[in-house]
Short mmCIF file of N, CA and C in Angstrom, two decimals:
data_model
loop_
_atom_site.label_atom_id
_atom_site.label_comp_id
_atom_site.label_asym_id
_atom_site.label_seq_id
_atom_site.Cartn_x
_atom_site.Cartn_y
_atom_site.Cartn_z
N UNK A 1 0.84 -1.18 0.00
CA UNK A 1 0.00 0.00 0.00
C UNK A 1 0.89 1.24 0.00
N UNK A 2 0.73 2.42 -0.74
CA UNK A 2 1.12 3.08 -0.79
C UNK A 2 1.25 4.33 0.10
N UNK A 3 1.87 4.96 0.24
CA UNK A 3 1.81 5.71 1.81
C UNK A 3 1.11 7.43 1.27
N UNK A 4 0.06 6.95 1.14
CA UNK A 4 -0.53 8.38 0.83
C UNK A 4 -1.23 9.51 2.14
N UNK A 5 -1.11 10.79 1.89
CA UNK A 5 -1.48 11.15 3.34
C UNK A 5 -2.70 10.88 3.86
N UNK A 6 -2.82 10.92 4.85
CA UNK A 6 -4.16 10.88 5.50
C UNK A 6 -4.91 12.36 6.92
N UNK A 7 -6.13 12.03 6.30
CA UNK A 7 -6.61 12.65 7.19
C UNK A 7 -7.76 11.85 8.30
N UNK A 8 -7.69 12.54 9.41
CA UNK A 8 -8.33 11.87 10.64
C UNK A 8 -9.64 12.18 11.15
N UNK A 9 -10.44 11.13 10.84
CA UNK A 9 -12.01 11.54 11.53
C UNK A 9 -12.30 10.46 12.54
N UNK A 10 -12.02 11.14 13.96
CA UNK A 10 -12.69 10.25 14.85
C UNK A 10 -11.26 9.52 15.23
N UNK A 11 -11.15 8.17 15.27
CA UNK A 11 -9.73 7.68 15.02
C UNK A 11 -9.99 6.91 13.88
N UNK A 12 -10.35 7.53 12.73
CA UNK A 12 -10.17 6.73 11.61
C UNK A 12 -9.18 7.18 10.55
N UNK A 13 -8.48 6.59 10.14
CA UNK A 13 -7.69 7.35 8.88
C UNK A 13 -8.23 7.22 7.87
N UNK A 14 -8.16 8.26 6.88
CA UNK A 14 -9.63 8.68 5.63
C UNK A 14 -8.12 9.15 4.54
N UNK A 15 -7.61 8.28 3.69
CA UNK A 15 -6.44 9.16 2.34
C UNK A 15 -7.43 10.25 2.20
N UNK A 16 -6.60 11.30 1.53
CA UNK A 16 -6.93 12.71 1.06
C UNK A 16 -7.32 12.32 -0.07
N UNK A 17 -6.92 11.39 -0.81
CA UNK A 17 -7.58 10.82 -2.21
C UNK A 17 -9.04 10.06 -2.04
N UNK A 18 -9.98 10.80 -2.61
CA UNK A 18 -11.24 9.69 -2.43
C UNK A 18 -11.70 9.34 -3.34
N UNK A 19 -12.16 7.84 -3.78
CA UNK A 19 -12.95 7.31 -4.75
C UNK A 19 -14.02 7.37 -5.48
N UNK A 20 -14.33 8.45 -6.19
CA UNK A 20 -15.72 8.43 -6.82
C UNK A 20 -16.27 7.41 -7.23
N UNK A 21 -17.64 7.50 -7.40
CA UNK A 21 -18.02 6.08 -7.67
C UNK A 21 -19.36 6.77 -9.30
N UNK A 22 -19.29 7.96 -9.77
CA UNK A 22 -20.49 8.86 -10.84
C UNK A 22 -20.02 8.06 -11.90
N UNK A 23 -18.74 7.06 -12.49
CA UNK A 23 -18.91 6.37 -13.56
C UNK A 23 -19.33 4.63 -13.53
N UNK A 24 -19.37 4.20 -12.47
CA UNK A 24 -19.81 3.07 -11.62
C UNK A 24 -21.38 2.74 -12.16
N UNK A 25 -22.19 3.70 -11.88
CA UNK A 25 -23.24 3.91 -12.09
C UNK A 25 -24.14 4.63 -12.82
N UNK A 26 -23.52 5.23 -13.94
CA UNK A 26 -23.34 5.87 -15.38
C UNK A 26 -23.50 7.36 -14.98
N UNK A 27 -23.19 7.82 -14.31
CA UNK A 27 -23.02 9.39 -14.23
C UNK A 27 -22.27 9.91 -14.90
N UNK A 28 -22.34 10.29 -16.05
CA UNK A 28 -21.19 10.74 -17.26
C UNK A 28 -20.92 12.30 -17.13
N UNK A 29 -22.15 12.92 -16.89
CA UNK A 29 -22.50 14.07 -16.85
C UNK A 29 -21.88 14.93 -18.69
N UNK A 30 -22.11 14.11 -19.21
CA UNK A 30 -21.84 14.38 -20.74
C UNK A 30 -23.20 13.79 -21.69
N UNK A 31 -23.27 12.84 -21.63
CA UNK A 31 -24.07 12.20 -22.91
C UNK A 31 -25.23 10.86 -22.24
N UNK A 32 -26.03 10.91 -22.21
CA UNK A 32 -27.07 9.52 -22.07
C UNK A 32 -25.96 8.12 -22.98
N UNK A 33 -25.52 8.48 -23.89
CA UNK A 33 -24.83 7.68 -24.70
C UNK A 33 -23.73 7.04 -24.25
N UNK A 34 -23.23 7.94 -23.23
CA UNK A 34 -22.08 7.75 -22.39
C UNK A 34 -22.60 6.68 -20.79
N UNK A 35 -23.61 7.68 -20.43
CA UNK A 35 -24.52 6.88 -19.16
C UNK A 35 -24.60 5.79 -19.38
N UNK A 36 -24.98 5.19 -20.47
CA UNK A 36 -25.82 3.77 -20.79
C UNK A 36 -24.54 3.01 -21.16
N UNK A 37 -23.48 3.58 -21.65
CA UNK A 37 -21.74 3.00 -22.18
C UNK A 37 -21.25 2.70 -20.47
N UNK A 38 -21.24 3.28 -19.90
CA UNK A 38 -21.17 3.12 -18.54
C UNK A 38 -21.09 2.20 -17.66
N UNK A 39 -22.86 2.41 -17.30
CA UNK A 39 -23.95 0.99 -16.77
C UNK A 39 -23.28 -0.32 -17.34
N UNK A 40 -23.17 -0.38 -18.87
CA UNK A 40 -23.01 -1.40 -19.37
C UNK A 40 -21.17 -1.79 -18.77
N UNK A 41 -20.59 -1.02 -19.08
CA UNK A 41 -18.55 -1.60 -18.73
C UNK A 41 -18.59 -1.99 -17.12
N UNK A 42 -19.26 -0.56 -16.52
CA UNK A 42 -18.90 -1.07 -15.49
C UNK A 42 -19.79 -2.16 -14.33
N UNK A 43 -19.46 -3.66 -14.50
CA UNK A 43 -19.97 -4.54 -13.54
C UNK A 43 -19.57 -4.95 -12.59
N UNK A 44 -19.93 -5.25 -11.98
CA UNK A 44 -19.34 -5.63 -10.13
C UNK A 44 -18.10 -5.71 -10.29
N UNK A 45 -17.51 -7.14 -11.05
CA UNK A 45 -15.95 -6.91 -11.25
C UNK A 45 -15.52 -5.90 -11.46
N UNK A 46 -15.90 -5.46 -12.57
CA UNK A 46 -14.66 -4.21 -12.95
C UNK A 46 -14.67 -2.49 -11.52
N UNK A 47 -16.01 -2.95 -11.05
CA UNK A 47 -15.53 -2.22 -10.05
C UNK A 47 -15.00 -2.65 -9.19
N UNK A 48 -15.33 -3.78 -8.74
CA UNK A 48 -14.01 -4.24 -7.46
C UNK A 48 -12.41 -4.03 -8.04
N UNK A 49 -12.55 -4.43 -9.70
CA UNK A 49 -11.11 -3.94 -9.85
C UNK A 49 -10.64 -2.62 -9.50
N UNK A 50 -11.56 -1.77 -10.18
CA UNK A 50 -11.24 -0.09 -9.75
C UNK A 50 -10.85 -0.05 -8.32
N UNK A 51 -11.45 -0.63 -7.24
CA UNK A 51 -11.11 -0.45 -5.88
C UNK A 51 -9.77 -1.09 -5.47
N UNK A 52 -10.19 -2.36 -6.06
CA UNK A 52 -8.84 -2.75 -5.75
C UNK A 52 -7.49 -1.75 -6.02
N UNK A 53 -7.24 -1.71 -7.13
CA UNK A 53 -6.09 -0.92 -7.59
C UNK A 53 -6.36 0.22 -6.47
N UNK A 54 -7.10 0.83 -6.58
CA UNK A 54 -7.00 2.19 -5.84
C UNK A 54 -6.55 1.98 -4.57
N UNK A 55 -6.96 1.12 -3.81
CA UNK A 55 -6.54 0.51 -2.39
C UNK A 55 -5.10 0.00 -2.57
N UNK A 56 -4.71 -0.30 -3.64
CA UNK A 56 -3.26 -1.19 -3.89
C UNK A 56 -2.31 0.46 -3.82
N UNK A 57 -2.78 1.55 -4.31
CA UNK A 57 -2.15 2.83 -3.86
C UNK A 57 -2.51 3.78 -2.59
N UNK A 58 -3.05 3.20 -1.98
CA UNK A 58 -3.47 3.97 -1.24
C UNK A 58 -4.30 4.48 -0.40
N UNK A 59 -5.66 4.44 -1.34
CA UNK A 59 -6.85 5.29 -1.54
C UNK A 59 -7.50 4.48 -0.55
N UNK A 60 -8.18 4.36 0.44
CA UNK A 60 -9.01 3.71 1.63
C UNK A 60 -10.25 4.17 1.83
N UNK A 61 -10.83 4.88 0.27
CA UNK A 61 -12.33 5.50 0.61
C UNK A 61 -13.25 5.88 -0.36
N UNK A 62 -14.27 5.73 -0.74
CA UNK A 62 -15.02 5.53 -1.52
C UNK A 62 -16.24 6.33 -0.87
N UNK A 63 -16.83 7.36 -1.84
CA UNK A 63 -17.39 8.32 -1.84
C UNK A 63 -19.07 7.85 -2.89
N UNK A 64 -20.20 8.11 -1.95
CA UNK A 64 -21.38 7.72 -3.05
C UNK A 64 -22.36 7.37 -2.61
N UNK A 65 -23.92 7.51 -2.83
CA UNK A 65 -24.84 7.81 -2.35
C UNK A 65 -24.91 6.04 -1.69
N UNK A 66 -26.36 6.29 -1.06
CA UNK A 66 -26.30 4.54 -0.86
C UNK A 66 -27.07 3.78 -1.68
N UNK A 67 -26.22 2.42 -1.51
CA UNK A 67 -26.53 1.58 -2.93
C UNK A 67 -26.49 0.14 -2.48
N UNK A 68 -27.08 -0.45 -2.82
CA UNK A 68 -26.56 -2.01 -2.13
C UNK A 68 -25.61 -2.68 -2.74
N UNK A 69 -25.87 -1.93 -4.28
CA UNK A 69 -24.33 -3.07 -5.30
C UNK A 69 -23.28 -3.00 -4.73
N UNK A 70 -23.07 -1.52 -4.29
CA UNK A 70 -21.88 -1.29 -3.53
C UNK A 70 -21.35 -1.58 -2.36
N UNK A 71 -22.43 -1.54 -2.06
CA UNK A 71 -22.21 -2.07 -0.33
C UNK A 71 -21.81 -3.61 -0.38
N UNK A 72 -22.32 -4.19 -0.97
CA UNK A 72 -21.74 -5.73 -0.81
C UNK A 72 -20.51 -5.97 -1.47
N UNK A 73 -20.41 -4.48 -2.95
CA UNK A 73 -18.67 -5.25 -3.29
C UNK A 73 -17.53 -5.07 -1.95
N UNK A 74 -17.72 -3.68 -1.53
CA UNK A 74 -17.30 -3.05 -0.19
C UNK A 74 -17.30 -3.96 0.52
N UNK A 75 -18.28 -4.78 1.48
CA UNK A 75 -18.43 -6.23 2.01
C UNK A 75 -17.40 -7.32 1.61
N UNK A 76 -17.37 -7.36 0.66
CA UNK A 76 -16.43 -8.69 0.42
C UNK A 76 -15.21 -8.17 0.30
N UNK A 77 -14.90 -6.73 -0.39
CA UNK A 77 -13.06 -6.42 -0.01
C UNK A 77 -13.44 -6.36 0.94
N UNK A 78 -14.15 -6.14 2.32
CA UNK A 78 -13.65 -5.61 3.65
C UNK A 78 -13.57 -7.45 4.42
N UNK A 79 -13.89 -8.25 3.85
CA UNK A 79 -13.77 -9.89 4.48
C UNK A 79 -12.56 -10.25 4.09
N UNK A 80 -12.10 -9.63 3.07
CA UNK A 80 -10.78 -10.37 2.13
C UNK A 80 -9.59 -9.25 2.84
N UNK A 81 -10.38 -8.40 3.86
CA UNK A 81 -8.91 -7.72 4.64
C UNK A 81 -8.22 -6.46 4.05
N UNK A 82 -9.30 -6.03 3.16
CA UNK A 82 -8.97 -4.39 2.52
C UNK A 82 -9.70 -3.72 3.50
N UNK A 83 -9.16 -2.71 3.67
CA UNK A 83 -9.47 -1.42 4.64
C UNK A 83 -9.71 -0.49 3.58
N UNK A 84 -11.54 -0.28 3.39
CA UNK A 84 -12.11 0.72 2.36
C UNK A 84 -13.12 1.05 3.15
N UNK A 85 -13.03 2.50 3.15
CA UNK A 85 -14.22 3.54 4.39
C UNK A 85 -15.16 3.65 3.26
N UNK A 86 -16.26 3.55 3.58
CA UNK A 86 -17.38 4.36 2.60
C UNK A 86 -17.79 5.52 3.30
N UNK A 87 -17.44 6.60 2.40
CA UNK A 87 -18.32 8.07 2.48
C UNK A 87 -19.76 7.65 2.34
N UNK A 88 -20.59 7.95 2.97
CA UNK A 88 -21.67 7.44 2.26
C UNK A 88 -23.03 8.87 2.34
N UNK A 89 -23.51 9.29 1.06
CA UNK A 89 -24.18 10.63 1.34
C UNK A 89 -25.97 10.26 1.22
N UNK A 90 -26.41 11.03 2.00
CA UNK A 90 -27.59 10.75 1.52
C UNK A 90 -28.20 11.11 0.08
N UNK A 91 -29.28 10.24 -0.14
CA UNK A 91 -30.19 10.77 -1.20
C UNK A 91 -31.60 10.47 -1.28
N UNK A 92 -32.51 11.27 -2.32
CA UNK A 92 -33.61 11.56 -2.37
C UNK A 92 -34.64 12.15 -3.20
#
């Protein structure tokens, strides 16, 4: 893991780098064409890959409304012994 800085909430350490998750779930903020290109690439795997890597540098946090897809990929890196915080915001 890469030694990226951190910041402290509570006694938790949170990297200054955080994980978006707006192409995960087709937030392109460009094109419907793009949204739906999206939805479609990105599937559970390829986001656990995204996390993975990101956690393989560093990154220990993941930013994004609540979702259950996510929550369970989150679930299984956090059984397999990755340390990934979810930001988690409301919505409505």
């Amino acid at each position: 893991m890469s030694d990226l800085p951190l910041t402290r909430i509570g006694d938790v350490g949170i990297s200054k780098v955080v994980c978006g998750t707006n192409p995960f779930f087709g937030f392109s903020h460009f094109t419907r064409a793009r949204d739906i290109w999206m939805k479609e690439y990105f599937t559970d795997d390829r986001i656990r890959e995204v996390l993975e890597k990101a956690n393989d540098f560093g990154i220990n946090a993941v930013l994004s409304g609540c979702n259950d897809r996510l929550y369970n990929i989150l679930r299984d890196l956090g059984r397999e012994g990755r340390e990934v915080h979810w930001i988690c915001t409301p919505g409505g």
